[in-house]
Amino acid sequence: MKHNIDQFKGQTRLPNIAIPKRYELHLKPDLIACTFSGTVQINLNIIENTKFLVLNSVELVIQHSLFTNSHGQYAPCDVVVDDDDEILVMVFDETLSVGEGVLRIEFSGVLNQHLTGLYKCTYVDEGVKKNMATTQFEAVDARRCFPCWDEPALKANFKITLTVPSGLIALSNMPVANEKLDGELKTVYFVESPIMSTYLVAFVVGLFDHIEYTTTAGIKVGAYCAVGKSDQAEFALDIAVKTLDIYTKYFSVPYPLPKLDLVAVPEFSNGAMENYGLIIYRENDLLYHELHSAAAKKRRITIFTAHEVAHQWFGNLVTMEWWTHLWLKEGFATWISYMATDILFPEWNIWTQFLQQASEGLHMDALEKSHPIEVQIHHARSVIEVFDAVIYDKGCTVIRMLQGYLGDVVFQKSLSTYIKRYEARNARTEDLWNVLSEVSSLPINTMMNTWTKQTGYPVIYVELKDHTLEIKQSQFLLSGLHADGKWIVPITLSIGSYEINKKFLLDTSDLRVDISDLVQSIGDDLSSIKTKDEVDVQENLWIKVNVDQSGFYRVNYEDKLALRLRKAIQNNCLLPTDKFGILDDGNALCQACEQPLSSVLMLIDVYRNEFDYIVVSKLIKVCKNVLNVSIDAIPDSINELKQYFINILLYSAEQLGWDSISGEDHTISLLRGEVFQALAIFDHDKTQKEAIRRFQISLDDSNTTQLSANTRRAAYISVIRNTTTESRTGLESLLSLYRSTDILQERERILRCIASSADPNVVLDVLNLLLSGEIPDQDIVFVLAGISLECSEVAWRWLKGNWERILAKYGAGLLLTNFINQIVPRVNNNEIADEIESFFASNVNHSIVMNLKLSIEQIRVKARWIQSVKQEQTLPDLIKQLAKRK
């Protein structure tokens, strides 16, 4: 029998023995004992005669089970739980015949504290801390709540019943059908759901305030949040109502459920989760406070809500067949959330900010250890690792590139056809390509397979010889290695003007493009112009490839074309998106050691008078990247390098000022926050002194206008940058504020800043707070993301020394990956990379394997870059000259 059971172990997916059709689930959470019990009746279709039923279960106690069909009742002779494979194997003496039957299981479990499955979190009710229960099942944790066939393709109907304390609210995917009171308990019966995947099942039990709107189609949209905060939920609720209408029109398919609820819970590992009809958020990503929420938070809530509502179609109504096709829902929900945001707030110019997503995807996918968009998932638990920049950011950028190639009308018609064809079903990537090919009459699958089935993307080399552009493509890798890879690339280019442009597909390794007709159309025939003027025209004849940064690739120009583009930036001839792209590509090419650091520093210099949000935001990020490696490569030039960056940013700072103006543009508010934060990080004395002055005023008067929500982080960073082992007043002031305030937005802001000290002892004290229990588990990411450049190695030593405690506290869920992603890549040293590899070789954990490899590769990329920078003999003198420029 053991030999027979072994056949089910170590498999990627469950055996194709039985198909679930309907679940009738009754759960009874005990919020005091932090346990739950339940029964589930699963209507099955047995598709081959069997003595086994194999389904998913983890950390559940199976108390009783029985299978019933038209031939009788069958109790299993053995029930085997395999925690490694997360499966439950039921063994029967008699053969279960092909046909329909019902499997009934009684089980119990613990309300865990790892923010996965059915878990507990706490809230405060009239000064008393109490427990509530909520769920997070994506990707593979429905099995942690009830035994089930926990795979996205195995969709079923769900009839859910919850028995809960009578004074609490119980929510699930569907509306309440009936309630029955029984003393201090009540049993809540929910309407049966349409078919859906197990990862989308959800319920919440707690105490909430509630507001509700109704869409033009009559769908009830509600928001549930902590008592007394319902006014802060109005903004997100309004976005949800409007995006439901937008998507209904765009897809020409109505929202399929009678209601949609948004619920904010105190502890949640992600930003939000798109459960069918019940979107669960962490509080900070749902609640918007007019006074205390920064402009960046308003943008985030808008995009998040638009993203989760989009999933009701892309993901919930049409679901990927397996996690290999995860990008089908995440890439599309990300892309269309920007489309919806642009409709709602056209003045935000959100499509320019979309480039920040694209840049993240380009960075990760330039690593050798990256993965294709269609990534093979061999162990279901490992899917946690691929909710990453390739799936989201590369995915959405490739979609936008395809939309630009096909045109809006064809693309929208294709998506509508796709949704209708696969409604209430599962789909693979090739199903979408087939629809797009059918509607457009173009071989879309041939082109797009080059983008989704292979890792990476190309760098396009551009050289001008007379009036011929010589274009070549090869895979771009930050490691500098050369790899085989060819893409079908939609190339766009403009010459001297955005009115003069050309589009074509590059489907070979190299191509010669005659542009003489484009050059002629710019104006007079160059041959008829005087020689001196001709030279001037030629020098100003800029050529920009990847116009508007619409394609997922990088561009490397020969020197003379790069110089012309710099002049075009200085003369303000280019769109902000193209200025962004040139800087982003230049920075990446420098990291890959394809261009010297001196080249990037000279490129930065032409951005002195920039005031566009997206351009200055990228400028700040590039400056931070350069500073990161320069600490090790050219330590004697660090102060002058900081001064250079400060001088570059002072133009924006002086234009912005510390105080906002009523009615100012949204992007101005965003820019003010980022510019003053950067100046504080670069230790600009005047900025830090002014920030600390305003901070002191705010401590005495919490309602002061001297420190707005957009500039508070700059002030807190300034306070912490001036905190040392000997002078800890700043840290103590911020921690005191953190402990005394009940304003969620303020608590997040403080956590994002408290690890920004250059003093390793201060940062160590902050990191130790993560293990003290004082900081909620969900909020660790804020602290980790704010660790200063100077303390990267200290952070690694702390991680190594506390790994067992971290593992015990944070489990094997999504939170654990944050410690790897946020700490390991900060190191710049090959020797420490070796040490990290050695340490984790003896501390293997399946949920961090991919992230660990990517993080170590990033260290080695930086170490190589540092060695390259050290070879630039004239660099210190150049930095001295640049630092003197005002």
Short mmCIF file of C-alpha atoms in Angstrom, two decimals, residues 59-302:
data_model
loop_
_atom_site.label_atom_id
_atom_site.label_comp_id
_atom_site.label_asym_id
_atom_site.label_seq_id
_atom_site.Cartn_x
_atom_site.Cartn_y
_atom_site.Cartn_z
CA GLU A 59 -1.83 21.63 8.60
CA LEU A 60 -5.37 20.27 8.98
CA VAL A 61 -6.51 17.46 11.28
CA ILE A 62 -8.77 15.05 9.41
CA GLN A 63 -11.29 13.64 11.88
CA HIS A 64 -13.76 11.71 9.75
CA SER A 65 -14.40 11.09 6.08
CA LEU A 66 -16.91 9.19 3.98
CA PHE A 67 -17.55 8.76 0.27
CA THR A 68 -21.11 8.14 -0.94
CA ASN A 69 -22.39 7.23 -4.39
CA SER A 70 -25.33 5.37 -5.89
CA HIS A 71 -23.75 2.04 -4.86
CA GLY A 72 -23.41 2.87 -1.17
CA GLN A 73 -21.12 4.43 1.42
CA TYR A 74 -17.35 3.91 1.61
CA ALA A 75 -15.20 4.80 4.58
CA PRO A 76 -11.48 4.95 3.79
CA CYS A 77 -9.36 2.23 5.37
CA ASP A 78 -6.46 4.63 5.61
CA VAL A 79 -6.00 8.41 5.47
CA VAL A 80 -2.45 9.57 4.74
CA VAL A 81 -1.40 13.22 5.11
CA ASP A 82 1.84 14.16 3.37
CA ASP A 83 2.95 17.61 4.54
CA ASP A 84 5.86 17.83 2.07
CA ASP A 85 3.60 17.42 -0.95
CA GLU A 86 0.62 19.00 0.82
CA ILE A 87 -1.65 16.14 -0.22
CA LEU A 88 -4.27 14.03 1.50
CA VAL A 89 -4.54 10.45 0.22
CA MET A 90 -7.64 8.44 1.07
CA VAL A 91 -7.30 4.71 0.58
CA PHE A 92 -10.37 2.49 0.13
CA ASP A 93 -10.69 -1.30 0.39
CA GLU A 94 -13.29 -1.32 -2.36
CA THR A 95 -12.99 0.23 -5.79
CA LEU A 96 -14.86 3.50 -6.32
CA SER A 97 -16.51 3.22 -9.71
CA VAL A 98 -16.68 5.87 -12.44
CA GLY A 99 -19.53 8.32 -11.92
CA GLU A 100 -20.81 10.90 -9.47
CA GLY A 101 -20.41 10.79 -5.71
CA VAL A 102 -20.05 12.93 -2.60
CA LEU A 103 -16.98 13.08 -0.36
CA ARG A 104 -17.70 14.34 3.18
CA ILE A 105 -14.79 15.34 5.43
CA GLU A 106 -14.79 16.63 9.00
CA PHE A 107 -11.65 18.54 9.91
CA SER A 108 -10.13 21.13 12.23
CA GLY A 109 -7.21 23.53 12.20
CA VAL A 110 -5.51 26.49 13.81
CA LEU A 111 -6.04 30.16 12.98
CA ASN A 112 -2.39 30.77 12.15
CA GLN A 113 -0.40 33.98 12.46
CA HIS A 114 1.45 33.73 9.13
CA LEU A 115 -1.16 35.69 7.10
CA THR A 116 -1.90 32.65 4.90
CA GLY A 117 -4.91 30.35 4.64
CA LEU A 118 -7.52 31.12 7.29
CA TYR A 119 -5.63 33.24 9.80
CA LYS A 120 -6.19 35.50 12.77
CA CYS A 121 -5.40 39.17 13.05
CA THR A 122 -6.16 41.63 15.80
CA TYR A 123 -8.08 44.88 16.07
CA VAL A 124 -8.90 47.23 18.94
CA ASP A 125 -12.53 47.63 20.07
CA GLU A 126 -13.05 50.36 22.68
CA GLY A 127 -9.49 49.96 23.92
CA VAL A 128 -9.60 46.16 24.04
CA LYS A 129 -7.51 44.05 21.65
CA LYS A 130 -9.63 41.37 19.98
CA ASN A 131 -9.18 38.70 17.31
CA MET A 132 -10.79 38.49 13.91
CA ALA A 133 -10.43 35.95 11.09
CA THR A 134 -9.70 36.47 7.43
CA THR A 135 -8.30 34.55 4.47
CA GLN A 136 -5.51 34.68 1.92
CA PHE A 137 -5.68 31.61 -0.32
CA GLU A 138 -3.68 32.67 -3.37
CA ALA A 139 -1.69 30.91 -4.53
CA VAL A 140 -1.97 27.53 -2.78
CA ASP A 141 -3.43 28.05 0.68
CA ALA A 142 -7.12 27.18 0.37
CA ARG A 143 -5.82 23.73 1.36
CA ARG A 144 -4.75 25.29 4.67
CA CYS A 145 -8.41 26.03 5.43
CA PHE A 146 -10.29 23.03 4.04
CA PRO A 147 -9.39 19.86 2.09
CA CYS A 148 -9.86 20.59 -1.60
CA TRP A 149 -8.62 20.13 -5.13
CA ASP A 150 -6.50 23.27 -4.89
CA GLU A 151 -5.61 23.95 -8.53
CA PRO A 152 -6.90 26.84 -10.67
CA ALA A 153 -8.26 24.60 -13.44
CA LEU A 154 -10.46 22.63 -11.03
CA LYS A 155 -13.25 25.17 -10.78
CA ALA A 156 -16.42 24.42 -8.83
CA ASN A 157 -19.47 26.02 -7.23
CA PHE A 158 -19.21 26.94 -3.55
CA LYS A 159 -22.01 26.98 -0.96
CA ILE A 160 -20.45 28.54 2.13
CA THR A 161 -21.81 28.66 5.67
CA LEU A 162 -20.11 30.32 8.64
CA THR A 163 -20.97 30.01 12.34
CA VAL A 164 -19.57 33.07 14.10
CA PRO A 165 -20.11 35.29 17.18
CA SER A 166 -23.46 37.02 16.77
CA GLY A 167 -22.02 40.52 17.28
CA LEU A 168 -19.61 40.25 14.34
CA ILE A 169 -20.01 40.65 10.60
CA ALA A 170 -19.35 37.65 8.36
CA LEU A 171 -18.50 38.25 4.70
CA SER A 172 -17.86 35.90 1.80
CA ASN A 173 -17.80 35.91 -2.01
CA MET A 174 -21.58 35.97 -2.33
CA PRO A 175 -24.38 37.87 -0.58
CA VAL A 176 -25.96 36.53 2.62
CA ALA A 177 -28.96 34.29 1.89
CA ASN A 178 -30.07 33.73 5.49
CA GLU A 179 -28.95 34.05 9.11
CA LYS A 180 -29.96 31.99 12.16
CA LEU A 181 -29.28 33.20 15.70
CA ASP A 182 -28.40 30.70 18.42
CA GLY A 183 -27.52 32.52 21.65
CA GLU A 184 -24.10 34.13 21.31
CA LEU A 185 -23.54 32.56 17.90
CA LYS A 186 -25.15 32.98 14.53
CA THR A 187 -24.96 30.84 11.43
CA VAL A 188 -24.67 32.79 8.20
CA TYR A 189 -25.70 31.06 4.96
CA PHE A 190 -24.34 32.58 1.76
CA VAL A 191 -25.82 32.33 -1.72
CA GLU A 192 -24.14 29.62 -3.81
CA SER A 193 -21.40 30.97 -6.04
CA PRO A 194 -20.89 30.49 -9.77
CA ILE A 195 -17.94 28.24 -10.57
CA MET A 196 -14.58 29.56 -9.45
CA SER A 197 -11.11 28.38 -8.49
CA THR A 198 -10.30 27.55 -4.87
CA TYR A 199 -7.72 30.37 -4.57
CA LEU A 200 -10.56 32.89 -5.04
CA VAL A 201 -12.72 31.62 -2.16
CA ALA A 202 -12.71 34.08 0.75
CA PHE A 203 -14.35 35.01 4.03
CA VAL A 204 -13.81 37.57 6.77
CA VAL A 205 -15.22 37.64 10.29
CA GLY A 206 -14.83 40.83 12.31
CA LEU A 207 -16.23 44.16 13.47
CA PHE A 208 -16.61 46.77 10.71
CA ASP A 209 -18.20 49.99 9.62
CA HIS A 210 -19.89 49.71 6.23
CA ILE A 211 -20.79 52.04 3.36
CA GLU A 212 -22.36 51.06 0.06
CA TYR A 213 -22.85 52.45 -3.44
CA THR A 214 -24.70 51.01 -6.43
CA THR A 215 -23.39 50.96 -10.01
CA THR A 216 -25.43 52.05 -13.02
CA ALA A 217 -26.02 48.33 -13.68
CA GLY A 218 -27.46 47.83 -10.19
CA ILE A 219 -24.46 46.03 -8.65
CA LYS A 220 -24.13 46.71 -4.93
CA VAL A 221 -20.56 47.75 -4.10
CA GLY A 222 -19.69 47.92 -0.40
CA ALA A 223 -16.67 48.90 1.66
CA TYR A 224 -15.97 47.47 5.11
CA CYS A 225 -13.34 48.99 7.38
CA ALA A 226 -12.44 49.62 11.01
CA VAL A 227 -15.13 51.31 13.08
CA GLY A 228 -14.95 55.09 12.73
CA LYS A 229 -13.04 55.10 9.45
CA SER A 230 -15.77 54.66 6.85
CA ASP A 231 -15.16 58.17 5.48
CA GLN A 232 -11.64 57.07 4.52
CA ALA A 233 -13.06 54.22 2.41
CA GLU A 234 -15.15 56.52 0.20
CA PHE A 235 -12.37 57.26 -2.29
CA ALA A 236 -11.56 53.59 -3.04
CA LEU A 237 -15.24 52.71 -3.14
CA ASP A 238 -15.86 55.44 -5.72
CA ILE A 239 -12.97 54.07 -7.83
CA ALA A 240 -14.41 50.55 -7.61
CA VAL A 241 -17.85 51.66 -8.76
CA LYS A 242 -16.47 53.62 -11.69
CA THR A 243 -14.03 50.91 -12.81
CA LEU A 244 -16.79 48.29 -12.76
CA ASP A 245 -18.63 50.42 -15.30
CA ILE A 246 -15.45 51.05 -17.34
CA TYR A 247 -14.61 47.35 -17.61
CA THR A 248 -18.18 46.30 -18.33
CA LYS A 249 -18.16 48.60 -21.36
CA TYR A 250 -14.59 47.73 -22.43
CA PHE A 251 -15.06 43.96 -22.35
CA SER A 252 -18.74 44.08 -23.40
CA VAL A 253 -19.30 41.52 -20.64
CA PRO A 254 -21.22 42.42 -17.46
CA TYR A 255 -19.79 41.90 -13.98
CA PRO A 256 -20.95 38.37 -13.17
CA LEU A 257 -21.86 38.60 -9.45
CA PRO A 258 -24.67 40.45 -7.63
CA LYS A 259 -22.29 42.31 -5.30
CA LEU A 260 -18.68 43.37 -4.84
CA ASP A 261 -17.26 44.15 -1.41
CA LEU A 262 -13.96 45.80 -0.51
CA VAL A 263 -12.80 44.99 3.00
CA ALA A 264 -9.80 46.42 4.87
CA VAL A 265 -8.21 44.10 7.43
CA PRO A 266 -5.54 45.06 9.99
CA GLU A 267 -2.98 42.46 8.85
CA PHE A 268 -2.49 41.33 5.26
CA SER A 269 0.64 40.10 3.49
CA ASN A 270 -0.06 41.73 0.10
CA GLY A 271 -1.51 45.07 -0.87
CA ALA A 272 -4.82 43.50 -1.87
CA MET A 273 -6.34 40.25 -3.16
CA GLU A 274 -9.01 39.96 -5.86
CA ASN A 275 -11.20 37.22 -4.34
CA TYR A 276 -14.37 36.86 -6.39
CA GLY A 277 -16.84 39.42 -5.05
CA LEU A 278 -14.76 40.09 -1.90
CA ILE A 279 -11.55 42.07 -2.45
CA ILE A 280 -9.45 42.03 0.72
CA TYR A 281 -6.95 44.86 1.34
CA ARG A 282 -4.43 45.80 3.93
CA GLU A 283 -5.93 48.91 5.54
CA ASN A 284 -3.33 51.34 4.22
CA ASP A 285 -4.07 50.39 0.62
CA LEU A 286 -7.81 50.96 0.92
CA LEU A 287 -8.15 53.92 3.28
CA TYR A 288 -7.44 57.42 1.98
CA HIS A 289 -7.14 60.29 4.47
CA GLU A 290 -7.47 63.78 2.99
CA LEU A 291 -4.97 65.26 5.44
CA HIS A 292 -2.55 62.41 6.12
CA SER A 293 -2.36 60.49 2.81
CA ALA A 294 0.34 61.63 0.38
CA ALA A 295 -0.29 62.03 -3.35
CA ALA A 296 1.62 58.78 -3.96
CA LYS A 297 -0.85 56.93 -1.71
CA LYS A 298 -3.83 58.34 -3.63
CA ARG A 299 -2.26 57.09 -6.86
CA ARG A 300 -1.53 53.68 -5.31
CA ILE A 301 -5.08 53.21 -4.01
CA THR A 302 -6.47 54.14 -7.42
#
